[in-house]
Coordinates of C-alpha atoms (C1' of nucleotides) in Angstrom, one line a residue:
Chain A
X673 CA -3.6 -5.2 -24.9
X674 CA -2.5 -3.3 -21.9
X675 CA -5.5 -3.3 -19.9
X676 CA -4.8 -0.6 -17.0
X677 CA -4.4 1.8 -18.9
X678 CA -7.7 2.1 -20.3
X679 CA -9.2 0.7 -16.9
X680 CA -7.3 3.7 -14.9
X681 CA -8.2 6.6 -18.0
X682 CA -12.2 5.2 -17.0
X683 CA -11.8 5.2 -13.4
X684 CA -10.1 8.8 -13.4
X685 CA -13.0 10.8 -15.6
X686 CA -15.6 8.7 -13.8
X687 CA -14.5 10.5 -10.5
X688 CA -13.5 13.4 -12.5
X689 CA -17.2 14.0 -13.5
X690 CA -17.6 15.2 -9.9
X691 CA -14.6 16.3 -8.9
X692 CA -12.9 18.4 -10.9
X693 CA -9.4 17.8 -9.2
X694 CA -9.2 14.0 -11.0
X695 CA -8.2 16.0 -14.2
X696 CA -4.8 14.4 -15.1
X697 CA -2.6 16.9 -14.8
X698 CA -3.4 16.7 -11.0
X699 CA -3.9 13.4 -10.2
X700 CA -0.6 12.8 -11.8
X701 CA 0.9 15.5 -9.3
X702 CA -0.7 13.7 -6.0
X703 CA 0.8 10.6 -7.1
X704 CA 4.1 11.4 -7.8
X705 CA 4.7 11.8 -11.9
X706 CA 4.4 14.2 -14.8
X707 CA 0.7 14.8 -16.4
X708 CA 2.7 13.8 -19.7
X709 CA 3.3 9.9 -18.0
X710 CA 0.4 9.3 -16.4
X711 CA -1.1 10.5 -19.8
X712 CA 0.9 8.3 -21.6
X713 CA 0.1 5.7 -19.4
X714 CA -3.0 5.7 -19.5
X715 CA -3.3 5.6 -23.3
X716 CA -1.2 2.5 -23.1
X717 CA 1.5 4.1 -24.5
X718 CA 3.8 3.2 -22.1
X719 CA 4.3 0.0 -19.5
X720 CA 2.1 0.5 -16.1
X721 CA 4.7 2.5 -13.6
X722 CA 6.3 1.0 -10.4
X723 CA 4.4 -0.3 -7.5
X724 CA 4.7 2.4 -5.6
X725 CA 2.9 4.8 -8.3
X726 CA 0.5 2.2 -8.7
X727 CA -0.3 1.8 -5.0
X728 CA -0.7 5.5 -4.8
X729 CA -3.3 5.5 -8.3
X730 CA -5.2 2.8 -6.5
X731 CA -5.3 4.5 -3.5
X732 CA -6.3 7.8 -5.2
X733 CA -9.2 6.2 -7.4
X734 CA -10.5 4.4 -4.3
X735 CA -9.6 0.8 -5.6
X736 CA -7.8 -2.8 -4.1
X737 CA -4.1 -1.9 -4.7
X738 CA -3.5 -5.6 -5.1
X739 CA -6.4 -5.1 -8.0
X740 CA -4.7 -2.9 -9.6
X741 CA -1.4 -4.4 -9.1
X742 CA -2.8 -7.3 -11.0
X743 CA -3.8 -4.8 -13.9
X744 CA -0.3 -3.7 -14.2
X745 CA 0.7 -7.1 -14.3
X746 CA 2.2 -7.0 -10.7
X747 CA 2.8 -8.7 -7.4
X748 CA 3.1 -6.6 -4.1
X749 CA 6.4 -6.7 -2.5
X750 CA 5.0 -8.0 0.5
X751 CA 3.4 -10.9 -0.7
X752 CA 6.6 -11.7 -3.2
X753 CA 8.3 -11.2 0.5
X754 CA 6.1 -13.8 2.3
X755 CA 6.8 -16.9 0.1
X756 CA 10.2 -15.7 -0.8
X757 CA 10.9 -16.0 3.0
X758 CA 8.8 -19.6 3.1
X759 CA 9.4 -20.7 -1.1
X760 CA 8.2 -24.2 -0.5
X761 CA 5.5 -23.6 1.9
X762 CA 4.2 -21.1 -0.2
X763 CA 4.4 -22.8 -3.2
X764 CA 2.4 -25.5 -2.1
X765 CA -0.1 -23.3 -1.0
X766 CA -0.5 -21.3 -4.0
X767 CA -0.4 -24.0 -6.3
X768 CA -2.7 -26.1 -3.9
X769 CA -5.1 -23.5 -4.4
X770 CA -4.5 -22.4 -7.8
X771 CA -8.1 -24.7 -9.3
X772 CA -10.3 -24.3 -5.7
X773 CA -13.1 -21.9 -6.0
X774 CA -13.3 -18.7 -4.2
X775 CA -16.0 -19.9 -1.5
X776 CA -14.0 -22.7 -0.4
X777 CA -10.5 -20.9 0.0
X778 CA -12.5 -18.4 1.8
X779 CA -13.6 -20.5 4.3
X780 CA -10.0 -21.4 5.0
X781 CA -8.9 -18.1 5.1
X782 CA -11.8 -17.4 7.6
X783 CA -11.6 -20.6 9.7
X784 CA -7.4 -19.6 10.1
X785 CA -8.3 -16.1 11.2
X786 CA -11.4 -17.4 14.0
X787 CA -8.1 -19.7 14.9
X788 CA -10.0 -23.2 14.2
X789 CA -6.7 -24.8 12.9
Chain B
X437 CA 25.3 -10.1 1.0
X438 CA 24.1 -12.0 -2.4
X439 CA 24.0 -15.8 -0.5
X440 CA 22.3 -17.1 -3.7
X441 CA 25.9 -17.3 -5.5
X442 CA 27.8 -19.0 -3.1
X443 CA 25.1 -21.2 -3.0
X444 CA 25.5 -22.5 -5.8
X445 CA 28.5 -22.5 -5.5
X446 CA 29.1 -24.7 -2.8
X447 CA 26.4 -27.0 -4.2
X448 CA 28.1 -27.6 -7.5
X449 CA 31.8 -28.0 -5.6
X450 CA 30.2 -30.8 -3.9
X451 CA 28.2 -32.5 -6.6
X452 CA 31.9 -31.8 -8.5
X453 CA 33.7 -33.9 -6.0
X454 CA 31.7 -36.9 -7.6
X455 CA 31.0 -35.9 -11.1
X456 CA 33.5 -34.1 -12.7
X457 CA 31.1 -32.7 -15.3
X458 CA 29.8 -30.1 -12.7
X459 CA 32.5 -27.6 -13.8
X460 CA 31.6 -24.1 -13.8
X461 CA 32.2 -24.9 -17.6
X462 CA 30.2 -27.8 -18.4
X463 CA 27.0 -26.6 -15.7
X464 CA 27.0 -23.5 -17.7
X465 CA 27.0 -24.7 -21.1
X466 CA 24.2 -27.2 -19.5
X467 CA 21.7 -24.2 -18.0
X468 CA 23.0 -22.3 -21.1
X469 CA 24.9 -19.6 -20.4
X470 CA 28.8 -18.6 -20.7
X471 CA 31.2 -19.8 -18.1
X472 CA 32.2 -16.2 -17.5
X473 CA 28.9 -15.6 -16.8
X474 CA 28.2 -18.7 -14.4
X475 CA 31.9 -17.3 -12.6
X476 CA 30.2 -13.9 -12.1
X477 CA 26.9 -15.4 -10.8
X478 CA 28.6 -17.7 -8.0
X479 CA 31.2 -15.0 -7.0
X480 CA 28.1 -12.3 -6.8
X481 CA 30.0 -10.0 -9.4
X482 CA 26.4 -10.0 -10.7
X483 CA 23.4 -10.1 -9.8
X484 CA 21.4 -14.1 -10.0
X485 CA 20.2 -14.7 -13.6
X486 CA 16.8 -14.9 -14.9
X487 CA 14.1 -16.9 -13.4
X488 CA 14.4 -19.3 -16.7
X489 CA 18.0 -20.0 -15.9
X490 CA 17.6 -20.0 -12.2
X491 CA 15.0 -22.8 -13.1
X492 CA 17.2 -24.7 -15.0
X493 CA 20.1 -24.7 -12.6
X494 CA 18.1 -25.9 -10.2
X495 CA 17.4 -29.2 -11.6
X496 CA 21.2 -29.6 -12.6
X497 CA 21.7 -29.2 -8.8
X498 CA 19.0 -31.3 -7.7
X499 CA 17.4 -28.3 -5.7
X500 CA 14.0 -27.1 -5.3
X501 CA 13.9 -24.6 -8.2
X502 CA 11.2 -22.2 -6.0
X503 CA 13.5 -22.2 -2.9
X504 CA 16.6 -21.4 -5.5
X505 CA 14.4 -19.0 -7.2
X506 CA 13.9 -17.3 -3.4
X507 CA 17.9 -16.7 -2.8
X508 CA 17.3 -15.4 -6.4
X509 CA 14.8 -12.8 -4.7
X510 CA 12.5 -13.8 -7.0
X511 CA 9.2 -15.8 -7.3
X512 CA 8.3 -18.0 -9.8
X513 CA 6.3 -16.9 -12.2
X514 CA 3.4 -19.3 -12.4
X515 CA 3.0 -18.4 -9.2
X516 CA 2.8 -14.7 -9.7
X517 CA -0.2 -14.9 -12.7
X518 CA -1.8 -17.7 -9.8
X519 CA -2.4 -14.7 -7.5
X520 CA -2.7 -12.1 -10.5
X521 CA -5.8 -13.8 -11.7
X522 CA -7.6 -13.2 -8.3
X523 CA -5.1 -11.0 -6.6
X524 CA -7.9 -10.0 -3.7
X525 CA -8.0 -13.6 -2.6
X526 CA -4.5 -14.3 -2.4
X527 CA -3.2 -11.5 -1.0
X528 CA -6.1 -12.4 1.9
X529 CA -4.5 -15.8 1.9
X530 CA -0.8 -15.0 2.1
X531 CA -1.2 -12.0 4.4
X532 CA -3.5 -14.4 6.6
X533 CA -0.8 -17.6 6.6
X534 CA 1.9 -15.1 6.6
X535 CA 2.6 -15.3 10.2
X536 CA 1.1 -19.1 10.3
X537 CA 3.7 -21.5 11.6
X538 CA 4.2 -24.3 8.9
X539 CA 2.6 -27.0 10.7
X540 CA -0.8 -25.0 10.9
X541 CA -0.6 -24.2 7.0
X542 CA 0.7 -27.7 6.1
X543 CA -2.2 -29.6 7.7
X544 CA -5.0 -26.8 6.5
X545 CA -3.5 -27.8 2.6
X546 CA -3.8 -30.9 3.1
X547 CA -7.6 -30.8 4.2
X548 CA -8.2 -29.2 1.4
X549 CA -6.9 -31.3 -0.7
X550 CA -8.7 -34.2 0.9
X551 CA -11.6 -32.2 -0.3
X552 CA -12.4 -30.9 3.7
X553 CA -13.9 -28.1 3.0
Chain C
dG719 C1' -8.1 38.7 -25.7
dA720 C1' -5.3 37.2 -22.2
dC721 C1' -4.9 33.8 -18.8
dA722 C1' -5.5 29.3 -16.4
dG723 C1' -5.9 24.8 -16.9
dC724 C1' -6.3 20.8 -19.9
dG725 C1' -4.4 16.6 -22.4
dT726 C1' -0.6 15.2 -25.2
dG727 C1' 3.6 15.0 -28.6
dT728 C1' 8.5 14.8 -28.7
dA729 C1' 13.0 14.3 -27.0
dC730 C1' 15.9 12.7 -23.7
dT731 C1' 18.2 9.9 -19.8
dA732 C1' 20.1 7.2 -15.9
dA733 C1' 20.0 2.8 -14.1
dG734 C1' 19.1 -1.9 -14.2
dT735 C1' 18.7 -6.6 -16.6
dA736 C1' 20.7 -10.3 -18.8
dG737 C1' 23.7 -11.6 -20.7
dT738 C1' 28.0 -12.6 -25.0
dA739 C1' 32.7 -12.9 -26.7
dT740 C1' 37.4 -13.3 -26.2
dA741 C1' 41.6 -13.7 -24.0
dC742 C1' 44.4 -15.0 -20.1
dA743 C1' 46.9 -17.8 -16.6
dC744 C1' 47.0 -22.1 -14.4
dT745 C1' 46.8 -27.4 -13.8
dA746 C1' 46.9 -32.3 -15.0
dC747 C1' 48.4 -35.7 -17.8
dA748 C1' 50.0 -38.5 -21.7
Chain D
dT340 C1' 56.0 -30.6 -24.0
dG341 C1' 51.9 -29.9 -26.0
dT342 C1' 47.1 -30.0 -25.4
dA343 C1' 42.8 -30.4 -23.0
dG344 C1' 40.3 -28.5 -19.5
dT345 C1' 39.7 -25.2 -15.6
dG346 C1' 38.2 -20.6 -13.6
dT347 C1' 38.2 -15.8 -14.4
dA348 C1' 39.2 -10.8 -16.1
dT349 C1' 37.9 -7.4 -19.4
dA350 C1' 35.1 -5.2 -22.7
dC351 C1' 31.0 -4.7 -24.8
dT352 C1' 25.9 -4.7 -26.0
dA353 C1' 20.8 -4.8 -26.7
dC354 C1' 16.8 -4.3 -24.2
dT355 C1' 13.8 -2.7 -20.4
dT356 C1' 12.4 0.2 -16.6
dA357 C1' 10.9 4.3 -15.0
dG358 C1' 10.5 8.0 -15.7
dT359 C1' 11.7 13.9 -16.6
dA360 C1' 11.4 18.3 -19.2
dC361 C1' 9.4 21.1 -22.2
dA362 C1' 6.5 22.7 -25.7
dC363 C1' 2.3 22.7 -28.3
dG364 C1' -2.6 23.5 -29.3
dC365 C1' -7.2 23.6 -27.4
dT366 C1' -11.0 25.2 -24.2
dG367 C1' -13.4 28.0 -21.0
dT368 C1' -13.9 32.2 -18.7
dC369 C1' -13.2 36.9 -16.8

DNA sequence: GACAGCGTGTACTAAGTAGTATACACTACA
DNA sequence: TGTAGTGTATACTACTTAGTACACGCTGTC
């Protein structure tokens, strides 16, 4: 059921169509493992790898590393980092959220960065 | 440096002081692990136990079980598959509040609860 | 027909996670 | 003085994480 993998595998030959340097072997060089794990990965074979592989694949196949995070059933260390240092701010926040569409927490989002609070 | 045991630690001395049953003993039994284990866990001979128990030791202490679960280094993980199901919006969120004193976050939740948006 | 490059199968490992089980020494108390 | 309860030391274990190392067979090409 592991997701990423496959979603990674179609990402890779996708770019690989054009560019013959997304063949595994090499993309698994540029980010930091052996062409036999990212090969195994990507056939589900084995768990996604550590964040920091994964932010380098995102990076590498153009995508949202937070995306992709998400795919491998991860949270960035930053944002675990931010409610860890504010647990019951964050909390509330996240579970305030949880049920309010997109559009709406948008809005917040923008009307805290234009400084309307 | 692991404040999470010694936490506890001085939280269960105290609520011991009035209630005998908070022995290492009897609170470990209760959140369900060994005593030996519990002993470790306060002294910081090993590292705070899983989020489950974490959870459950909260509530014996009458703590917030996400601010417990933070001097665990961990976040709950409700929370976690909250921003995994639209990780691009929440890591917009958190890294936009991040830096947001409380005050400012607090009353912007509370709009949106009152359905301001 | 050799050589480069490809994807993958197999075997292995070092470190971390999350504990259990048992025994020991000490204290209170009846 | 025995026994009930306390905290802890020691030894051990099963599982997961996060990979490496190497070899194999296939394909294209020069």
């Amino acid at each position: 059921m592991s997701s990423f993998g496959s979603y990674v595998r179609e990402r890779r030959e996708r770019l690989k169509a054009s560019d013959a340097t997304f063949s595994v072997r090499q993309l698994a060089v540029r980010i930091g493992v052996e062409p036999s794990f990212l090969s195994k990965v990507e056939r589900g074979e084995t768990p996604p790898p550590s964040e920091e592989k994964v932010k380098a694949l995102a990076i590498e196949l153009g995508e949202d590393p937070d995306v992709l995070l998400a795919l491998a059933g991860k949270v960035s260390s930053d944002l675990q980092e931010a409610i860890r240092k504010r647990p019951e701010l964050f909390a509330a926040v996240i579970r305030e959220l949880k049920d309010v569409p997109d559009q709406a927490v948008l809005r917040i989002v923008r009307e805290v960065r234009d400084g309307k609070w």
